XYZ file of C-alpha atoms in Angstrom:
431
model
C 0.000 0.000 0.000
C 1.541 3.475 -0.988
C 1.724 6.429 1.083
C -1.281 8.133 -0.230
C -3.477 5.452 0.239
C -2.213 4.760 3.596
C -3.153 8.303 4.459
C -6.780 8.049 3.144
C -7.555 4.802 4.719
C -6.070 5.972 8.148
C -7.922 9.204 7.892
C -11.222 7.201 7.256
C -10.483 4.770 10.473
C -10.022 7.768 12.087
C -13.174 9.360 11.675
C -15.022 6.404 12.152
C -13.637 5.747 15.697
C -14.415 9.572 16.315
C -17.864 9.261 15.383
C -17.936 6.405 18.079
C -16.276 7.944 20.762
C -18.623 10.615 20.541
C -21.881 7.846 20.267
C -20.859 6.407 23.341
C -19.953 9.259 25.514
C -22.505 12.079 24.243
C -25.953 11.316 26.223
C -24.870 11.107 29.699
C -23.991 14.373 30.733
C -27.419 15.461 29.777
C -28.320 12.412 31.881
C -26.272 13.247 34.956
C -27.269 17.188 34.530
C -30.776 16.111 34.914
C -30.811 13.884 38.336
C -28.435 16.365 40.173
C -30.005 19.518 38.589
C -27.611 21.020 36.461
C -28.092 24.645 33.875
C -27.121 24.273 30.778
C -24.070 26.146 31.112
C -22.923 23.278 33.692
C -24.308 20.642 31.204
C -22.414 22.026 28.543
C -18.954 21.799 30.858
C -20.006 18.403 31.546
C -19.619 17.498 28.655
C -16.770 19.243 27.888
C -15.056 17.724 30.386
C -16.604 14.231 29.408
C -15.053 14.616 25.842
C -12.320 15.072 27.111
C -11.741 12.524 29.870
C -12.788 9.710 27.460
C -10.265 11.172 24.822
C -7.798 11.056 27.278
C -8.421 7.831 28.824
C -8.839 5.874 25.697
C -5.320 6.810 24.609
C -3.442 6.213 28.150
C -4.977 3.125 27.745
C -4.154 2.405 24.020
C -1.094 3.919 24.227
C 0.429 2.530 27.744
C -2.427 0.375 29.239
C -4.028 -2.512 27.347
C -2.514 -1.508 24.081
C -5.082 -2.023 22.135
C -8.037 -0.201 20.265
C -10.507 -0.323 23.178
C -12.683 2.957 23.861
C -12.790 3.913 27.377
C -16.277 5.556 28.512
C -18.722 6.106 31.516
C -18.859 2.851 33.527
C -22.064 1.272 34.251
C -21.764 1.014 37.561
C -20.655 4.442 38.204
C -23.697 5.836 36.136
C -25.750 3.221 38.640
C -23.841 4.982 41.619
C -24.323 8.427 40.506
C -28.176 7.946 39.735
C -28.916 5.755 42.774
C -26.993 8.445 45.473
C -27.869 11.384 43.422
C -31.629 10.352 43.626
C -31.690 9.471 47.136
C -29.615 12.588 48.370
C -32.699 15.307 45.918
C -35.381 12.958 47.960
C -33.362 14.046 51.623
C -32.944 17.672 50.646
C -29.269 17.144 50.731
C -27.139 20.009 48.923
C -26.228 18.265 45.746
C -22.992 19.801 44.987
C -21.714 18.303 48.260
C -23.139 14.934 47.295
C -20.843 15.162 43.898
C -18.116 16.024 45.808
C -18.436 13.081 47.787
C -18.330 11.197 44.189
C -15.533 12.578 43.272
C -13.762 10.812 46.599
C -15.165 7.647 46.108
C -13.716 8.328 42.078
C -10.388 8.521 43.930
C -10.523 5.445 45.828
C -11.348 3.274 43.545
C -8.521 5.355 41.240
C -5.931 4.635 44.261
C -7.569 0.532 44.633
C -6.919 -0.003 40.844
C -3.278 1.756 40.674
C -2.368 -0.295 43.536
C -3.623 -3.915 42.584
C -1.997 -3.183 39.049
C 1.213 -1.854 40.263
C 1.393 -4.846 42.647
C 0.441 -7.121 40.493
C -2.914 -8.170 41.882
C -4.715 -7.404 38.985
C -6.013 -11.079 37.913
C -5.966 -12.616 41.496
C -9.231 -11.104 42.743
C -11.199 -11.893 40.159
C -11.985 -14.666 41.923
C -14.594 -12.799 43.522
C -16.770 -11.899 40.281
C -18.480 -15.648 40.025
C -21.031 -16.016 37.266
C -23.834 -15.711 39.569
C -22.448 -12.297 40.844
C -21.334 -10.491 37.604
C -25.052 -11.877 36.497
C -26.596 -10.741 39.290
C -25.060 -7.568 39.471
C -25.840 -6.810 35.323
C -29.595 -7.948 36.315
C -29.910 -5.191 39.251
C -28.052 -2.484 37.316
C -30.977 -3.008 34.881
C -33.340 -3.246 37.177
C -32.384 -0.234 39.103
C -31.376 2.087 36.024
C -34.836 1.418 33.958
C -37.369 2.991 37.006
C -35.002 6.393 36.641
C -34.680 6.136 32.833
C -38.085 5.340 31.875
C -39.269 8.501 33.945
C -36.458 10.388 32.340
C -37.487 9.153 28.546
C -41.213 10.371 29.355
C -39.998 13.780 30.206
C -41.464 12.903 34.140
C -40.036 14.380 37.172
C -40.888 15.988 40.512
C -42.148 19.326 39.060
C -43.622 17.947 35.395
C -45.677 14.529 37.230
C -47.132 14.172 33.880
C -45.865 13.696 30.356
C -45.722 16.064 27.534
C -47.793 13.578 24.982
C -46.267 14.151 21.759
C -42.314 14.375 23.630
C -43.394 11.015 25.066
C -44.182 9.232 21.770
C -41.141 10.182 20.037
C -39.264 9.191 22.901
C -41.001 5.726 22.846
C -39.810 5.668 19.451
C -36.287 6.330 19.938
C -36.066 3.312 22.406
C -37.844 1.206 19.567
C -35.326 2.310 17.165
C -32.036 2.022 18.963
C -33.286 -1.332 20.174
C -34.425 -2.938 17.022
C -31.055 -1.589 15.604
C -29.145 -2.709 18.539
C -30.380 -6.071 17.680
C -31.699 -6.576 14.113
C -29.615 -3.871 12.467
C -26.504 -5.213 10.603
C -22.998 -3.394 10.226
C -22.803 0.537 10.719
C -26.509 0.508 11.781
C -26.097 -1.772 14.594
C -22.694 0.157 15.567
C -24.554 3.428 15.375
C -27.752 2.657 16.484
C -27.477 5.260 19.472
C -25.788 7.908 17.238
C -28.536 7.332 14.506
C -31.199 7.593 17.515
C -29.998 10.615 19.281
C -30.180 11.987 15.471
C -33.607 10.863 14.664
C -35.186 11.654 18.295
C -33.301 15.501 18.313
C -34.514 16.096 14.899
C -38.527 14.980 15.464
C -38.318 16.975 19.187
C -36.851 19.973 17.329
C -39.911 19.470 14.402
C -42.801 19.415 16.922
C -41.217 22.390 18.482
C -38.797 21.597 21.609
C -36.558 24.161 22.096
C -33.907 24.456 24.735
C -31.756 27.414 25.625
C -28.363 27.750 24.355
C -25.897 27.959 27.312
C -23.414 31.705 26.983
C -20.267 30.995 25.242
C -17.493 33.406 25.890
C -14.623 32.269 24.302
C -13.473 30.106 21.079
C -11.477 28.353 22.864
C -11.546 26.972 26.799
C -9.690 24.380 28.693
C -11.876 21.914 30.718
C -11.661 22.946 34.522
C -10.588 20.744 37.234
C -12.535 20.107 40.583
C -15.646 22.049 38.676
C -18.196 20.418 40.990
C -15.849 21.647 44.141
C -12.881 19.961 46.243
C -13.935 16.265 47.052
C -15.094 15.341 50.429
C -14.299 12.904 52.869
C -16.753 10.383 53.192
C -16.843 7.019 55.366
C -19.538 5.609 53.166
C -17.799 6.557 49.841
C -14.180 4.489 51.084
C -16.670 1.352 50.387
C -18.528 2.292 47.972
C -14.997 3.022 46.093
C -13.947 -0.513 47.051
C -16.610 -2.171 45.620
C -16.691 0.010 42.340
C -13.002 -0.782 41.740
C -13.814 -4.979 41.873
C -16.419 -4.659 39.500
C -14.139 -2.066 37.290
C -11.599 -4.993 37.107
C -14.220 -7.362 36.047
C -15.151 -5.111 33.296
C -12.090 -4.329 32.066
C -11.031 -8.314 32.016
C -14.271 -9.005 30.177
C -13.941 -6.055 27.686
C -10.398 -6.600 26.686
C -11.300 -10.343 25.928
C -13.523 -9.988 23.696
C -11.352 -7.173 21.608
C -8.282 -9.170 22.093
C -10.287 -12.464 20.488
C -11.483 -10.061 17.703
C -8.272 -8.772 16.569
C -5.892 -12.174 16.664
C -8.235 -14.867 18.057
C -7.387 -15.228 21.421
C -8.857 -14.575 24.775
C -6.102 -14.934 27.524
C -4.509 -11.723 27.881
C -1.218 -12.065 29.966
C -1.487 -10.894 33.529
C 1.354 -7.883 32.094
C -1.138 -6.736 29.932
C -4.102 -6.873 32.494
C -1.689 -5.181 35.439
C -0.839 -2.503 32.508
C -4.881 -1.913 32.379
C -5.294 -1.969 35.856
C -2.959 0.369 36.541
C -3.946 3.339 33.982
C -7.682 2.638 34.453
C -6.758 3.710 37.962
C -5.403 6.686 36.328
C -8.043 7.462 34.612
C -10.194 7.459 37.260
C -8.355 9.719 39.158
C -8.877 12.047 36.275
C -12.523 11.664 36.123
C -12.529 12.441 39.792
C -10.113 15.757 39.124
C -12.313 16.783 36.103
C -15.492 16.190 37.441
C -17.329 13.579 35.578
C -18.031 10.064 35.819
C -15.433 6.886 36.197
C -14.435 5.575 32.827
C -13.927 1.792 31.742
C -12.950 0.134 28.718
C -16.478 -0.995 26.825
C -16.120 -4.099 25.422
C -18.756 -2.645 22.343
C -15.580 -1.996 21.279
C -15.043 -5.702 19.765
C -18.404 -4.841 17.828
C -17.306 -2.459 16.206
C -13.666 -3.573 15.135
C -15.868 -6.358 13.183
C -17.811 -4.209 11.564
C -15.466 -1.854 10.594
C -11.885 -3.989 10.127
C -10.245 -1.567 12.046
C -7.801 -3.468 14.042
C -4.454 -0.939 13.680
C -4.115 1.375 16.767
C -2.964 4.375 15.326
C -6.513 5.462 13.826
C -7.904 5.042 17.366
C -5.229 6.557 19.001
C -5.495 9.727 16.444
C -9.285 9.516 16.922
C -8.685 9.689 20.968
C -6.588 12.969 20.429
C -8.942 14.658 18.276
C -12.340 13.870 20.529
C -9.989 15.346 23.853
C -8.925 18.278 21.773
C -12.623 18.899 20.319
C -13.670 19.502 23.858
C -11.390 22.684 23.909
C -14.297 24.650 21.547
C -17.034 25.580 23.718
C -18.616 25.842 20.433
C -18.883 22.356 19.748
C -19.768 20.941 23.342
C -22.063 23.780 23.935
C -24.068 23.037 20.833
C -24.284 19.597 22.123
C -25.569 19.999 25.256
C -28.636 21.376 23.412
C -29.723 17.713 23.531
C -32.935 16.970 24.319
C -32.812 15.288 28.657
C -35.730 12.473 27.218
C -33.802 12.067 24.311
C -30.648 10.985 26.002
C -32.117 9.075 28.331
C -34.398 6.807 25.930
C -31.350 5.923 23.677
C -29.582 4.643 26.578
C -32.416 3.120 27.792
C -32.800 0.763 24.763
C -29.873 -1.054 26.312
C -31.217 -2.414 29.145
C -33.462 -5.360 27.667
C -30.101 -6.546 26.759
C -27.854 -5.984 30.306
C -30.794 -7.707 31.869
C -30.550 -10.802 29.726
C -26.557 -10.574 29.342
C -26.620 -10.930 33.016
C -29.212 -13.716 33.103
C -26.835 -15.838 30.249
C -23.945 -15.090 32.389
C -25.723 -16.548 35.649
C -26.915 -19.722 33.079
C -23.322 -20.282 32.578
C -23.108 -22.378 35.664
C -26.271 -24.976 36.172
C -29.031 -23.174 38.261
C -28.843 -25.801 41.205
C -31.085 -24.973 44.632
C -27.629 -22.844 46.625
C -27.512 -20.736 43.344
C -31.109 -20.310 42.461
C -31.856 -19.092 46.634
C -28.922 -16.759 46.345
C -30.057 -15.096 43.230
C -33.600 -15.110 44.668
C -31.883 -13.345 47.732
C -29.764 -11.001 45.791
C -32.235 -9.476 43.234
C -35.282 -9.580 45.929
C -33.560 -7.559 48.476
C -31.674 -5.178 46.109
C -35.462 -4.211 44.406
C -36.929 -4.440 47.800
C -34.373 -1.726 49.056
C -35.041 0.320 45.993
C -38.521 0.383 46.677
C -37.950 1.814 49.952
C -39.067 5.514 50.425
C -35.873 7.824 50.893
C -37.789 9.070 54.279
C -36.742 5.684 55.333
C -32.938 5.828 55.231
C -32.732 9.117 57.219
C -32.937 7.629 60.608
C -29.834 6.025 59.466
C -25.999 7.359 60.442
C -25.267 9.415 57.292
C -22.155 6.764 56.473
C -24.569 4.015 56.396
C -27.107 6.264 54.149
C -25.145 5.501 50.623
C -24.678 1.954 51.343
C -27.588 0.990 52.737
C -30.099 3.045 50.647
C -28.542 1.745 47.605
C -29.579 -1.519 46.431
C -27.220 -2.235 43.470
C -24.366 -1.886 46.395
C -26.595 -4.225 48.374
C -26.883 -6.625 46.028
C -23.488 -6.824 44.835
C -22.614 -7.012 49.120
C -24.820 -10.026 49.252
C -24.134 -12.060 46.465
C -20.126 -11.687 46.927
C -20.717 -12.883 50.689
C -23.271 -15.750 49.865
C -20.710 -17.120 47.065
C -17.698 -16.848 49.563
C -19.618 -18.444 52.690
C -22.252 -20.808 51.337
C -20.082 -23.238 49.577
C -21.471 -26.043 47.266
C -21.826 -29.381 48.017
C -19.525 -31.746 47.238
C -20.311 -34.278 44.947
């Protein structure tokens, strides 16, 4: 291949993992502006700093981490974190700045938890925890507990609007049809866009029957994301665990995700414990930059391996270049401000399309073991309590010493507790 060509077809990789990055990072600052109550000015340096934290991370990790072309984005479990405390600290009248503050602590622990497993080499050895029937179970009540918050969110419902807007409701509806049926049916750059292609459809038919939000003040051309925007973090007892526990299920993640890329691009799946101390160790990194930049923890998404399929693109370098241009994008307010523009149900229905599928990914996970009486009573356990807890009223938890609060009042955290603890104590029977 000569040099021109070379050029053109690593210009066009390029562009196509840019147009990705943004897919998978784009909706949930709108997301995360709406539970803790954000303007549009802050929802606009959300995502700014979003941009650029999954830039960022994505090359640290191509570049010194995993090594390969893996995207980095918002975790699951941290969105699960952020929604769950965020929605029980609005119900208690608690100041939500200080709540993401708190956040940004717990970011930091489970930053300093990663660094150190991966420096020692740890990485691999507590994996041990993350069973079948708890990775399931967790996927299953991160589903669970995300769809209540996101459904309200796609039908435009909240606290001070207890009704829908009709028409915003039905396109909404229609988004989640269409990035599901996409997500499932669609083949090639349909079913790798199918969130991009329904954020496009849904912001276009909101913007036809005549939604129109207000344009946050841009100053400057050109503005550098700011650190600590949501404040200095804050101590918090509850937040050391909750960081602990994040970190575990960021390793499982990040095992799982570079798997399936790794089996994509030269047909194995047993990375080396190097490489998985390596990814360890940055995604600890960039978690500590999500915590200084004020957004949510990042992980490598194993959509990735998707993707690479589709597309061919197995070479690093049009990834890397793609990581570098989405972090330096998010230096034009211009760009991220015009963004932010998106529609709150919009966001939340495309993302909402994926649950069907996190539910049932966790139920095939759970099916990978047989479903004997032990594991079948400690699922029950698990998901019964967890939606139990979540259908607590928030009045509830305030009786509670405020370091309990988080935990307690959280029932993904609870669930994850229990089913680590029933796996380690109630042993099968030996046959």
């Amino acid at each position: 291949m000569n040099s021109a060509n070379r050029f053109t077809m690593t210009t066009m990789g390029s562009v196509q993992w840019l147009v990705f990055l943004l897919a998978n990072a784009l909706a949930l600052p709108v997301v995360i502006g709406s539970v803790f109550h954000l303007s549009h000015v802050e929802v606009a340096e959300l995502m700014q700093r979003t941009f650029f934290i999954v830039g960022l991370s994505s090359l640290l990790q191509g570049w010194l981490g995993h090594r390969l072309p893996l995207l980095d984005g918002p975790a699951g479990i941290w969105l699960g974190i952020f929604i769950g405390v965020g929605g029980l600290a609005s119900a208690q009248g608690t100041d939500l700045k200080l709540t993401l503050q708190s956040l940004e602590f717990a970011m930091i622990v489970s930053g300093l938890i990663l660094i150190f497993t991966g420096w020692i080499g740890w990485f691999q050895k507590l994996l041990f925890l993350f069973t079948p029937l708890v990775t399931g179970s967790y996927l299953m009540v991160l589903a669970i507990q995300l769809s209540g918050t996101f459904m309200q969110g796609a039908l435009g419902i909240s606290k001070n609007q207890p009704t829908p807007h009709l028409l915003e409701a039905m396109v909404s509806i229609g988004v989640v049809i269409l990035v599901f049926s996409l997500s499932t049916w669609g083949k090639g750059w349909l079913k790798s866009f199918a969130v991009l292609i329904g954020i496009v459809f849904g912001w276009g038919a909101f913007t036809f029957i005549g939604y129109h939000a207000d344009a946050p003040s841009i100053t400057g051309w050109f503005q550098l994301p700011t650190p600590f925007a949501w404040g200095m973090p804050i101590w918090n007892g509850s937040m050391i665990i909750t960081g602990i526990l994040v970190s575990l299920v960021l390793m499982s993640n990040t095992v799982a995700s570079i798997n399936a890329v790794q089996k994509t691009i030269s047909d194995t799946t047993i990375p080396s414990s190097k490489v998985l101390n390596r990814a360890g160790l940055m995604g600890g990194v960039t978690n500590l930059l999500s915590s200084v930049f004020s957004t949510v923890g990042m992980v490598p998404l194993s959509v990735a391996a998707g993707f690479i399929r589709m597309t061919g693109q197995k070479e690093r370098r049009p990834f890397l270049i793609a990581c570098g241009a989405l972090a330096l994008f998010s230096f034009f307010p211009i760009i991220t401000g015009f963004l932010a523009q998106l529609p709150g149900p919009i966001a939340y229905a495309t993302l909402l399309a994926a649950f069907p599928t996190m539910f049932g990914l966790g139920l095939n996970t759970v099916l990978q073991e047989p479903l004997d009486a032990r594991r079948m009573t400690i699922l029950g356990i698990v998901i019964s309590m967890a939606v139990g807890i979540m259908s607590l009223p928030e009045k509830f938890f305030q009786v509670m010493p405020t370091i309990v609060q988080s935990i307690v009042g959280n029932g993904l955290l609870v669930g994850m507790i229990l089913s680590i603890l029933l796996e380690l104590i109630w042993k099968p029977e030996k046959r």
